Amino acid sequence: MSIEIRPMREGDREAFVSLRCRTFRLSAAAVTASWAIPACEVVVAVDGGILVGSIRSESVGQFFGHRSVPCGLVTAVAVEPAYRSSGVGRALISAALGQMAERGLAMTTLHASLPSPYRRAGYEVSGVRSRWSVPVERLGGLEGSYRVVRATDRDLQRLRLPYRVFAAERTGLIDRSDAWWNTRVLPHATAENGECFLAID
């Protein structure tokens, strides 16, 4: 088996999006965003002209000491089932790390569903990600004169600055660029079945 590890080309994009869809069960908004991912951020594994794996290293900022530090956010690590445990994932991670170093990114971060392959590449757990769920009907009992409303695109646009102020005072939060808001936050929150609510005073 001779696997070529190389930067993604535009001709690979359909296979890249297809692999992402099969691996991650993407929402419609995420599928649409996949078509716009810059090819320069993606490394692929190709076997005989067939794309069998991919990894994305997105350039973002991450807050440390009230400063936004250049960071490579590793996402979209996907390998076809027949090629797993064959070294393809390890080769993709190694190539992505080299690519991020060339781009001058000071550090790299990821949210691993399976930690062991990343530990072998030098990653270690450095924080936790917490998620809370509250039934919407419970929000009506907030103290004060709050109104709970379904968020609109305009509402979420206005959250950018308060988020940045909040994030800069903490360690490790992502410095969300316009692209981050436009592809990761707004489409999901304002979709027909989106569930983003605001408590307004």
XYZ file of C-alpha atoms in Angstrom:
201
model
C 0.000 0.000 0.000
C 1.573 3.276 -1.170
C -0.280 6.247 0.317
C 0.446 9.784 -0.880
C 0.142 12.459 1.817
C -0.195 15.917 0.250
C -2.057 19.248 0.386
C -5.614 19.084 -0.898
C -6.266 20.182 -4.470
C -9.535 21.609 -5.737
C -10.098 18.364 -7.636
C -10.184 16.529 -4.289
C -12.951 18.658 -2.813
C -15.959 16.496 -3.704
C -14.302 13.403 -2.199
C -13.210 15.443 0.847
C -16.764 16.668 1.504
C -18.142 13.156 0.945
C -15.690 11.672 3.473
C -16.570 14.392 6.026
C -20.299 13.733 5.560
C -19.909 9.977 6.053
C -17.574 10.349 9.047
C -19.280 13.141 10.999
C -22.983 13.046 9.950
C -22.844 16.747 9.109
C -25.771 19.143 9.248
C -26.811 20.869 6.022
C -25.063 24.065 7.179
C -21.820 22.178 7.865
C -21.946 20.491 4.458
C -22.318 23.894 2.800
C -19.399 25.261 4.876
C -17.242 22.274 3.834
C -17.320 23.425 0.225
C -15.763 26.750 1.310
C -12.895 25.381 3.453
C -9.626 26.761 2.010
C -7.722 23.947 0.310
C -4.465 25.269 1.839
C -5.742 24.236 5.313
C -6.319 20.585 4.363
C -3.925 17.650 3.973
C -5.229 14.498 2.318
C -4.187 10.862 2.039
C -4.596 9.398 -1.436
C -4.276 5.761 -2.508
C -4.208 5.152 -6.253
C -6.061 8.367 -6.936
C -8.720 7.674 -4.269
C -8.955 10.048 -1.292
C -8.869 7.866 1.845
C -8.177 10.398 4.612
C -8.081 14.087 5.475
C -7.137 16.510 8.228
C -7.752 20.241 8.501
C -5.555 22.711 10.385
C -7.433 25.984 10.588
C -5.600 29.186 11.517
C -7.322 30.814 14.497
C -6.448 32.871 17.545
C -6.669 31.513 21.078
C -6.635 33.772 24.126
C -3.774 33.502 26.622
C -2.832 36.325 28.986
C -5.426 38.634 27.414
C -3.747 38.225 24.005
C -4.909 36.357 20.929
C -2.109 33.885 20.118
C -1.869 32.340 16.598
C -3.054 28.755 16.836
C -3.746 25.812 14.546
C -7.139 24.266 15.246
C -7.090 20.636 14.108
C -10.464 19.444 12.818
C -11.978 17.112 10.254
C -9.614 14.203 10.906
C -11.225 11.443 8.861
C -9.904 8.123 7.562
C -11.829 5.563 5.521
C -12.595 2.491 7.707
C -10.451 0.145 5.585
C -7.403 2.373 6.174
C -7.712 2.857 9.929
C -4.931 1.476 12.173
C -2.596 1.481 9.162
C -0.601 4.632 9.950
C -2.644 6.924 7.661
C -3.985 8.997 10.575
C -0.500 9.335 12.084
C 0.908 10.457 8.712
C -1.878 13.029 8.322
C -1.267 14.446 11.817
C 2.481 14.668 11.180
C 1.939 16.470 7.856
C -0.552 18.886 9.417
C 1.875 19.716 12.248
C 4.571 20.484 9.672
C 2.166 22.647 7.693
C 1.169 24.609 10.822
C 4.831 25.178 11.740
C 5.465 26.550 8.236
C 2.534 28.949 8.709
C 4.104 30.248 11.936
C 1.379 29.053 14.283
C 2.623 29.113 17.881
C 0.545 26.180 19.099
C -2.121 23.712 18.066
C -5.297 22.535 19.726
C -8.067 20.032 19.082
C -11.057 18.290 20.653
C -10.211 14.605 20.318
C -12.912 11.957 20.331
C -10.159 9.330 20.564
C -7.125 10.678 22.517
C -4.508 7.946 21.912
C -3.474 8.826 18.309
C -2.981 12.456 19.302
C -1.030 11.589 22.454
C 1.416 9.649 20.263
C 1.877 12.854 18.243
C 2.637 14.884 21.389
C -0.787 16.235 22.341
C -1.995 16.104 25.946
C -5.171 17.036 27.763
C -4.947 20.670 28.834
C -8.498 21.620 29.675
C -12.099 20.566 29.699
C -15.074 21.497 27.605
C -18.358 21.748 29.465
C -21.793 21.898 27.945
C -24.996 22.673 29.813
C -28.544 22.107 28.638
C -31.538 23.951 30.044
C -35.121 23.379 28.899
C -36.291 26.620 27.279
C -39.416 26.747 29.445
C -37.178 27.023 32.550
C -35.708 30.287 31.256
C -39.022 32.018 31.893
C -38.316 31.849 35.628
C -35.208 34.054 35.543
C -35.201 36.758 38.184
C -35.462 40.307 36.921
C -37.177 41.828 33.929
C -35.716 39.470 31.326
C -37.507 38.513 28.129
C -36.526 35.246 26.447
C -36.586 35.437 22.651
C -35.441 33.257 19.784
C -32.209 34.775 18.445
C -32.137 36.329 15.000
C -29.115 36.754 12.768
C -28.968 40.426 13.788
C -28.989 39.506 17.506
C -26.086 37.129 17.070
C -24.112 39.677 15.061
C -24.356 41.980 18.089
C -22.889 39.273 20.350
C -19.487 39.369 18.645
C -17.989 42.213 20.665
C -19.313 41.065 24.076
C -18.019 37.559 23.312
C -14.562 38.902 22.461
C -14.390 40.914 25.700
C -15.519 37.849 27.684
C -13.083 35.491 25.900
C -10.074 37.791 26.251
C -10.427 37.685 30.042
C -10.151 33.895 30.076
C -7.550 31.329 29.091
C -7.956 29.137 26.051
C -11.099 30.500 24.435
C -11.087 30.899 20.661
C -10.771 34.374 19.175
C -13.679 33.961 16.781
C -13.037 35.527 13.386
C -15.777 36.716 11.022
C -15.415 33.410 9.180
C -15.925 31.518 12.467
C -19.136 33.396 13.233
C -20.393 33.128 9.658
C -19.749 29.396 9.214
C -19.924 27.928 12.724
C -22.333 30.044 14.765
C -24.841 31.920 12.643
C -25.961 29.162 10.232
C -26.625 26.693 13.052
C -28.296 29.122 15.419
C -30.567 30.772 12.869
C -31.461 27.666 10.841
C -35.128 26.759 10.681
C -34.614 24.172 13.424
C -32.043 26.257 15.316
C -32.412 26.563 19.060
C -30.555 29.700 20.042
C -32.344 31.917 22.559
C -31.363 35.145 24.270
C -32.369 36.514 27.643
C -32.789 40.260 27.134
C -33.025 42.801 29.949
